[in-house]
Amino acid sequence: MELEQRIRDSFDRQSLMATLEARLTAIAPGAVEITAPILPGVRQQQGHAHAALSFALGDTAAGYAALTVLPEDMEVVTSEIKIHLLAPGRGEQVLARGRVVRPGRRLVIVTADVFALRDGQEHHIALLTGTMVPVPASG
């Protein structure tokens, strides 16, 4: 199966991403980009995008970046991931760019940069670093 189709098929099975109205906007070996609108239901008390949105998109983009470097019979799960919140998520959309730092058979080291898109400008709001673990694909 083609890499992009494999990633899109897997992404389409994630109900959280559907709930967040997230979309895959770029897929390349070792890199994935996801965007989602900052909907009323994902805002914190001051009206900015909740950190959970940044975390969900960053973790997912990093995980799919890891999946792009693995064989077709494998999937990934997050072993650990850390988020550094850099600025409030003010804007219309959140954009997460995940990438592989170091691929491996047992561990894949990843990172994701998360941006708020406001008036056509990207504002860096979070940085995630983590470890993905390859696991056999189910079914």
Short mmCIF file of N, CA and C in Angstrom, two decimals:
data_model
loop_
_atom_site.label_atom_id
_atom_site.label_comp_id
_atom_site.label_asym_id
_atom_site.label_seq_id
_atom_site.Cartn_x
_atom_site.Cartn_y
_atom_site.Cartn_z
N MET A 1 0.84 -1.18 0.00
CA MET A 1 0.00 0.00 0.00
C MET A 1 0.89 1.25 0.00
N GLU A 2 0.46 2.25 -0.72
CA GLU A 2 1.18 3.50 -0.79
C GLU A 2 1.25 4.15 0.60
N LEU A 3 2.39 4.78 0.91
CA LEU A 3 2.62 5.39 2.23
C LEU A 3 1.50 6.37 2.61
N GLU A 4 1.20 7.31 1.72
CA GLU A 4 0.19 8.32 2.05
C GLU A 4 -1.16 7.68 2.34
N GLN A 5 -1.55 6.70 1.54
CA GLN A 5 -2.85 6.06 1.75
C GLN A 5 -2.87 5.29 3.07
N ARG A 6 -1.77 4.65 3.40
CA ARG A 6 -1.66 3.92 4.68
C ARG A 6 -1.88 4.86 5.87
N ILE A 7 -1.23 6.03 5.82
CA ILE A 7 -1.36 7.01 6.90
C ILE A 7 -2.78 7.56 6.94
N ARG A 8 -3.34 7.89 5.80
CA ARG A 8 -4.70 8.44 5.75
C ARG A 8 -5.73 7.43 6.26
N ASP A 9 -5.58 6.18 5.88
CA ASP A 9 -6.52 5.15 6.34
C ASP A 9 -6.47 5.01 7.86
N SER A 10 -5.28 5.00 8.43
CA SER A 10 -5.13 4.90 9.87
C SER A 10 -5.71 6.14 10.56
N PHE A 11 -5.39 7.31 10.05
CA PHE A 11 -5.87 8.57 10.61
C PHE A 11 -7.40 8.60 10.63
N ASP A 12 -8.01 8.12 9.56
CA ASP A 12 -9.47 8.12 9.45
C ASP A 12 -10.13 7.24 10.51
N ARG A 13 -9.39 6.32 11.11
CA ARG A 13 -9.94 5.46 12.17
C ARG A 13 -9.85 6.11 13.55
N GLN A 14 -9.27 7.29 13.65
CA GLN A 14 -9.13 7.97 14.94
C GLN A 14 -10.34 8.87 15.19
N SER A 15 -11.22 8.41 16.06
CA SER A 15 -12.44 9.18 16.34
C SER A 15 -12.14 10.52 17.00
N LEU A 16 -11.08 10.62 17.80
CA LEU A 16 -10.75 11.91 18.42
C LEU A 16 -10.41 12.94 17.35
N MET A 17 -9.65 12.54 16.35
CA MET A 17 -9.29 13.48 15.29
C MET A 17 -10.54 13.93 14.53
N ALA A 18 -11.50 13.03 14.33
CA ALA A 18 -12.76 13.41 13.69
C ALA A 18 -13.53 14.39 14.57
N THR A 19 -13.56 14.14 15.86
CA THR A 19 -14.24 15.03 16.81
C THR A 19 -13.64 16.43 16.77
N LEU A 20 -12.32 16.50 16.64
CA LEU A 20 -11.61 17.78 16.61
C LEU A 20 -11.63 18.43 15.22
N GLU A 21 -12.23 17.74 14.23
CA GLU A 21 -12.25 18.19 12.84
C GLU A 21 -10.84 18.37 12.29
N ALA A 22 -9.92 17.53 12.74
CA ALA A 22 -8.52 17.59 12.31
C ALA A 22 -8.38 17.01 10.90
N ARG A 23 -7.39 17.53 10.19
CA ARG A 23 -7.10 17.07 8.82
C ARG A 23 -5.61 16.85 8.66
N LEU A 24 -5.26 15.82 7.93
CA LEU A 24 -3.87 15.62 7.51
C LEU A 24 -3.61 16.58 6.36
N THR A 25 -2.59 17.41 6.50
CA THR A 25 -2.31 18.38 5.45
C THR A 25 -0.99 18.13 4.73
N ALA A 26 -0.15 17.26 5.28
CA ALA A 26 1.10 16.89 4.60
C ALA A 26 1.59 15.56 5.17
N ILE A 27 2.09 14.72 4.27
CA ILE A 27 2.66 13.42 4.64
C ILE A 27 3.91 13.21 3.80
N ALA A 28 5.03 12.93 4.47
CA ALA A 28 6.29 12.62 3.79
C ALA A 28 7.04 11.64 4.68
N PRO A 29 8.01 10.91 4.14
CA PRO A 29 8.77 10.02 5.00
C PRO A 29 9.40 10.78 6.18
N GLY A 30 9.01 10.38 7.39
CA GLY A 30 9.55 11.01 8.60
C GLY A 30 8.89 12.30 9.02
N ALA A 31 7.82 12.70 8.33
CA ALA A 31 7.17 13.97 8.67
C ALA A 31 5.68 13.95 8.33
N VAL A 32 4.88 14.49 9.25
CA VAL A 32 3.43 14.59 9.05
C VAL A 32 2.95 15.92 9.61
N GLU A 33 1.97 16.51 8.94
CA GLU A 33 1.39 17.77 9.38
C GLU A 33 -0.11 17.60 9.52
N ILE A 34 -0.66 18.13 10.63
CA ILE A 34 -2.09 18.04 10.92
C ILE A 34 -2.59 19.43 11.32
N THR A 35 -3.78 19.79 10.85
CA THR A 35 -4.40 21.04 11.27
C THR A 35 -5.79 20.75 11.84
N ALA A 36 -6.23 21.65 12.72
CA ALA A 36 -7.59 21.58 13.26
C ALA A 36 -8.04 22.99 13.61
N PRO A 37 -9.33 23.25 13.44
CA PRO A 37 -9.84 24.56 13.84
C PRO A 37 -9.88 24.67 15.37
N ILE A 38 -9.79 25.89 15.86
CA ILE A 38 -9.97 26.12 17.30
C ILE A 38 -11.47 26.33 17.51
N LEU A 39 -12.16 25.24 17.73
CA LEU A 39 -13.61 25.24 17.90
C LEU A 39 -14.00 25.75 19.29
N PRO A 40 -15.24 26.21 19.46
CA PRO A 40 -15.68 26.65 20.79
C PRO A 40 -15.49 25.58 21.87
N GLY A 41 -15.64 24.31 21.55
CA GLY A 41 -15.54 23.24 22.53
C GLY A 41 -14.13 22.84 22.91
N VAL A 42 -13.10 23.48 22.34
CA VAL A 42 -11.71 23.14 22.69
C VAL A 42 -10.95 24.34 23.24
N ARG A 43 -11.68 25.26 23.81
CA ARG A 43 -11.05 26.47 24.37
C ARG A 43 -10.95 26.36 25.89
N GLN A 44 -9.95 27.02 26.44
CA GLN A 44 -9.82 27.08 27.90
C GLN A 44 -10.56 28.32 28.40
N GLN A 45 -10.47 28.59 29.70
CA GLN A 45 -11.29 29.63 30.32
C GLN A 45 -11.02 31.05 29.80
N GLN A 46 -9.86 31.30 29.22
CA GLN A 46 -9.55 32.63 28.69
C GLN A 46 -9.86 32.75 27.20
N GLY A 47 -10.39 31.68 26.61
CA GLY A 47 -10.79 31.70 25.21
C GLY A 47 -9.75 31.22 24.23
N HIS A 48 -8.56 30.84 24.71
CA HIS A 48 -7.51 30.33 23.83
C HIS A 48 -7.69 28.83 23.62
N ALA A 49 -7.00 28.29 22.63
CA ALA A 49 -7.02 26.84 22.42
C ALA A 49 -6.49 26.16 23.68
N HIS A 50 -7.19 25.15 24.13
CA HIS A 50 -6.76 24.41 25.31
C HIS A 50 -5.46 23.67 24.99
N ALA A 51 -4.61 23.54 26.00
CA ALA A 51 -3.35 22.80 25.82
C ALA A 51 -3.59 21.37 25.37
N ALA A 52 -4.73 20.81 25.73
CA ALA A 52 -5.06 19.44 25.31
C ALA A 52 -5.15 19.34 23.78
N LEU A 53 -5.60 20.40 23.12
CA LEU A 53 -5.64 20.39 21.66
C LEU A 53 -4.23 20.36 21.09
N SER A 54 -3.36 21.18 21.64
CA SER A 54 -1.95 21.16 21.20
C SER A 54 -1.33 19.79 21.43
N PHE A 55 -1.61 19.22 22.58
CA PHE A 55 -1.05 17.92 22.91
C PHE A 55 -1.59 16.83 21.97
N ALA A 56 -2.89 16.81 21.76
CA ALA A 56 -3.49 15.78 20.91
C ALA A 56 -2.96 15.86 19.48
N LEU A 57 -2.89 17.07 18.94
CA LEU A 57 -2.41 17.20 17.56
C LEU A 57 -0.92 16.92 17.47
N GLY A 58 -0.14 17.41 18.44
CA GLY A 58 1.30 17.17 18.42
C GLY A 58 1.64 15.69 18.57
N ASP A 59 0.99 15.03 19.51
CA ASP A 59 1.21 13.59 19.72
C ASP A 59 0.83 12.81 18.47
N THR A 60 -0.28 13.15 17.86
CA THR A 60 -0.75 12.43 16.68
C THR A 60 0.17 12.68 15.48
N ALA A 61 0.58 13.92 15.28
CA ALA A 61 1.50 14.22 14.17
C ALA A 61 2.83 13.51 14.36
N ALA A 62 3.35 13.49 15.59
CA ALA A 62 4.61 12.80 15.85
C ALA A 62 4.46 11.29 15.66
N GLY A 63 3.34 10.75 16.11
CA GLY A 63 3.10 9.31 15.95
C GLY A 63 3.01 8.90 14.49
N TYR A 64 2.29 9.69 13.69
CA TYR A 64 2.20 9.35 12.27
C TYR A 64 3.52 9.58 11.54
N ALA A 65 4.29 10.55 11.98
CA ALA A 65 5.64 10.71 11.41
C ALA A 65 6.44 9.43 11.65
N ALA A 66 6.34 8.88 12.87
CA ALA A 66 7.04 7.63 13.18
C ALA A 66 6.53 6.49 12.31
N LEU A 67 5.22 6.44 12.12
CA LEU A 67 4.65 5.34 11.32
C LEU A 67 5.16 5.38 9.88
N THR A 68 5.49 6.55 9.36
CA THR A 68 5.97 6.64 7.97
C THR A 68 7.30 5.94 7.76
N VAL A 69 8.06 5.68 8.83
CA VAL A 69 9.37 5.05 8.67
C VAL A 69 9.36 3.58 9.06
N LEU A 70 8.17 3.03 9.31
CA LEU A 70 8.06 1.63 9.73
C LEU A 70 7.48 0.77 8.62
N PRO A 71 7.74 -0.54 8.69
CA PRO A 71 7.15 -1.46 7.70
C PRO A 71 5.62 -1.47 7.80
N GLU A 72 4.97 -1.91 6.73
CA GLU A 72 3.50 -1.93 6.67
C GLU A 72 2.85 -2.78 7.75
N ASP A 73 3.56 -3.79 8.26
CA ASP A 73 2.94 -4.67 9.26
C ASP A 73 3.09 -4.15 10.68
N MET A 74 3.52 -2.89 10.82
CA MET A 74 3.71 -2.30 12.14
C MET A 74 2.84 -1.06 12.31
N GLU A 75 2.53 -0.78 13.56
CA GLU A 75 1.88 0.47 13.97
C GLU A 75 2.74 1.04 15.09
N VAL A 76 2.33 2.17 15.68
CA VAL A 76 3.07 2.74 16.81
C VAL A 76 2.11 3.11 17.92
N VAL A 77 2.64 3.11 19.13
CA VAL A 77 1.95 3.67 20.29
C VAL A 77 2.93 4.61 20.98
N THR A 78 2.39 5.59 21.65
CA THR A 78 3.23 6.53 22.38
C THR A 78 3.70 5.89 23.67
N SER A 79 5.00 5.89 23.90
CA SER A 79 5.56 5.40 25.16
C SER A 79 5.64 6.54 26.15
N GLU A 80 6.15 7.67 25.69
CA GLU A 80 6.20 8.88 26.53
C GLU A 80 6.29 10.07 25.60
N ILE A 81 5.72 11.17 26.08
CA ILE A 81 5.81 12.41 25.32
C ILE A 81 5.68 13.58 26.29
N LYS A 82 6.49 14.57 26.05
CA LYS A 82 6.52 15.75 26.91
C LYS A 82 6.14 16.96 26.09
N ILE A 83 5.40 17.87 26.71
CA ILE A 83 5.00 19.09 26.02
C ILE A 83 5.57 20.30 26.74
N HIS A 84 6.11 21.21 25.95
CA HIS A 84 6.55 22.51 26.44
C HIS A 84 5.56 23.52 25.86
N LEU A 85 4.78 24.16 26.72
CA LEU A 85 3.83 25.17 26.25
C LEU A 85 4.58 26.50 26.17
N LEU A 86 4.58 27.09 24.99
CA LEU A 86 5.40 28.28 24.73
C LEU A 86 4.60 29.57 24.71
N ALA A 87 3.34 29.50 24.30
CA ALA A 87 2.51 30.70 24.18
C ALA A 87 1.05 30.28 24.11
N PRO A 88 0.14 31.21 24.40
CA PRO A 88 -1.29 30.89 24.28
C PRO A 88 -1.67 30.56 22.84
N GLY A 89 -2.62 29.67 22.68
CA GLY A 89 -3.10 29.28 21.35
C GLY A 89 -4.19 30.22 20.88
N ARG A 90 -3.80 31.38 20.41
CA ARG A 90 -4.75 32.38 19.92
C ARG A 90 -4.81 32.30 18.40
N GLY A 91 -5.99 32.19 17.87
CA GLY A 91 -6.12 32.18 16.42
C GLY A 91 -7.31 31.39 15.95
N GLU A 92 -7.26 31.02 14.68
CA GLU A 92 -8.36 30.30 14.06
C GLU A 92 -8.11 28.80 13.99
N GLN A 93 -6.83 28.41 13.89
CA GLN A 93 -6.48 27.00 13.72
C GLN A 93 -5.22 26.67 14.51
N VAL A 94 -5.04 25.37 14.73
CA VAL A 94 -3.79 24.86 15.29
C VAL A 94 -3.17 23.96 14.23
N LEU A 95 -1.87 24.06 14.07
CA LEU A 95 -1.11 23.28 13.10
C LEU A 95 -0.01 22.55 13.86
N ALA A 96 0.09 21.25 13.66
CA ALA A 96 1.15 20.44 14.29
C ALA A 96 1.99 19.79 13.20
N ARG A 97 3.31 19.96 13.33
CA ARG A 97 4.25 19.32 12.41
C ARG A 97 5.09 18.32 13.18
N GLY A 98 4.84 17.05 12.95
CA GLY A 98 5.59 15.99 13.60
C GLY A 98 6.73 15.53 12.71
N ARG A 99 7.83 15.12 13.35
CA ARG A 99 8.95 14.59 12.56
C ARG A 99 9.73 13.57 13.38
N VAL A 100 10.38 12.70 12.67
CA VAL A 100 11.22 11.68 13.29
C VAL A 100 12.61 12.27 13.51
N VAL A 101 13.11 12.14 14.73
CA VAL A 101 14.46 12.57 15.06
C VAL A 101 15.42 11.41 14.85
N ARG A 102 15.00 10.22 15.33
CA ARG A 102 15.84 9.03 15.19
C ARG A 102 14.94 7.80 15.08
N PRO A 103 14.94 7.14 13.90
CA PRO A 103 14.15 5.93 13.75
C PRO A 103 14.87 4.73 14.37
N GLY A 104 14.10 3.74 14.72
CA GLY A 104 14.68 2.51 15.25
C GLY A 104 13.66 1.39 15.19
N ARG A 105 14.13 0.16 15.37
CA ARG A 105 13.22 -0.99 15.36
C ARG A 105 12.42 -1.09 16.64
N ARG A 106 13.01 -0.68 17.76
CA ARG A 106 12.33 -0.79 19.06
C ARG A 106 11.78 0.53 19.57
N LEU A 107 12.43 1.61 19.24
CA LEU A 107 12.02 2.95 19.66
C LEU A 107 12.20 3.92 18.50
N VAL A 108 11.26 4.86 18.38
CA VAL A 108 11.38 5.93 17.39
C VAL A 108 11.28 7.24 18.16
N ILE A 109 12.33 8.04 18.11
CA ILE A 109 12.36 9.32 18.81
C ILE A 109 11.75 10.38 17.89
N VAL A 110 10.80 11.14 18.44
CA VAL A 110 10.03 12.09 17.63
C VAL A 110 9.95 13.45 18.30
N THR A 111 9.55 14.41 17.50
CA THR A 111 9.26 15.75 18.01
C THR A 111 8.10 16.31 17.21
N ALA A 112 7.43 17.30 17.79
CA ALA A 112 6.38 18.01 17.07
C ALA A 112 6.41 19.47 17.48
N ASP A 113 6.28 20.33 16.50
CA ASP A 113 6.12 21.76 16.74
C ASP A 113 4.66 22.10 16.47
N VAL A 114 4.06 22.84 17.38
CA VAL A 114 2.65 23.20 17.26
C VAL A 114 2.54 24.72 17.15
N PHE A 115 1.72 25.15 16.21
CA PHE A 115 1.55 26.57 15.93
C PHE A 115 0.07 26.95 15.96
N ALA A 116 -0.22 28.15 16.42
CA ALA A 116 -1.55 28.73 16.25
C ALA A 116 -1.48 29.57 14.98
N LEU A 117 -2.48 29.43 14.13
CA LEU A 117 -2.56 30.23 12.91
C LEU A 117 -3.52 31.39 13.16
N ARG A 118 -2.99 32.59 13.08
CA ARG A 118 -3.77 33.79 13.34
C ARG A 118 -3.49 34.81 12.25
N ASP A 119 -4.54 35.18 11.52
CA ASP A 119 -4.40 36.17 10.45
C ASP A 119 -3.31 35.78 9.45
N GLY A 120 -3.25 34.50 9.12
CA GLY A 120 -2.29 34.01 8.14
C GLY A 120 -0.87 33.85 8.65
N GLN A 121 -0.64 34.10 9.93
CA GLN A 121 0.70 33.99 10.52
C GLN A 121 0.77 32.78 11.46
N GLU A 122 1.92 32.12 11.48
CA GLU A 122 2.16 31.01 12.41
C GLU A 122 2.80 31.54 13.68
N HIS A 123 2.23 31.14 14.83
CA HIS A 123 2.79 31.51 16.14
C HIS A 123 3.09 30.22 16.89
N HIS A 124 4.36 30.00 17.20
CA HIS A 124 4.81 28.77 17.85
C HIS A 124 4.24 28.71 19.26
N ILE A 125 3.41 27.70 19.55
CA ILE A 125 2.77 27.64 20.86
C ILE A 125 3.18 26.43 21.70
N ALA A 126 3.76 25.41 21.06
CA ALA A 126 4.16 24.24 21.84
C ALA A 126 5.23 23.44 21.11
N LEU A 127 6.03 22.75 21.90
CA LEU A 127 7.05 21.83 21.39
C LEU A 127 6.88 20.53 22.16
N LEU A 128 6.75 19.43 21.44
CA LEU A 128 6.64 18.12 22.05
C LEU A 128 7.84 17.28 21.67
N THR A 129 8.33 16.48 22.60
CA THR A 129 9.38 15.51 22.32
C THR A 129 8.94 14.19 22.93
N GLY A 130 9.22 13.10 22.22
CA GLY A 130 8.74 11.84 22.74
C GLY A 130 9.33 10.61 22.11
N THR A 131 8.80 9.49 22.56
CA THR A 131 9.23 8.18 22.10
C THR A 131 8.03 7.37 21.68
N MET A 132 8.08 6.83 20.48
CA MET A 132 7.05 5.94 19.96
C MET A 132 7.61 4.52 19.93
N VAL A 133 6.74 3.55 20.22
CA VAL A 133 7.14 2.16 20.23
C VAL A 133 6.42 1.43 19.09
N PRO A 134 7.18 0.82 18.19
CA PRO A 134 6.55 0.03 17.13
C PRO A 134 5.88 -1.22 17.72
N VAL A 135 4.65 -1.50 17.26
CA VAL A 135 3.92 -2.69 17.68
C VAL A 135 3.33 -3.35 16.44
N PRO A 136 3.08 -4.65 16.50
CA PRO A 136 2.47 -5.32 15.34
C PRO A 136 1.09 -4.71 15.02
N ALA A 137 0.81 -4.55 13.74
CA ALA A 137 -0.49 -4.03 13.32
C ALA A 137 -1.58 -5.02 13.71
N SER A 138 -2.72 -4.50 14.14
CA SER A 138 -3.84 -5.36 14.51
C SER A 138 -4.78 -5.45 13.33
N GLY A 139 -5.06 -6.67 12.93
CA GLY A 139 -6.03 -6.94 11.89
C GLY A 139 -5.67 -6.38 10.60
#
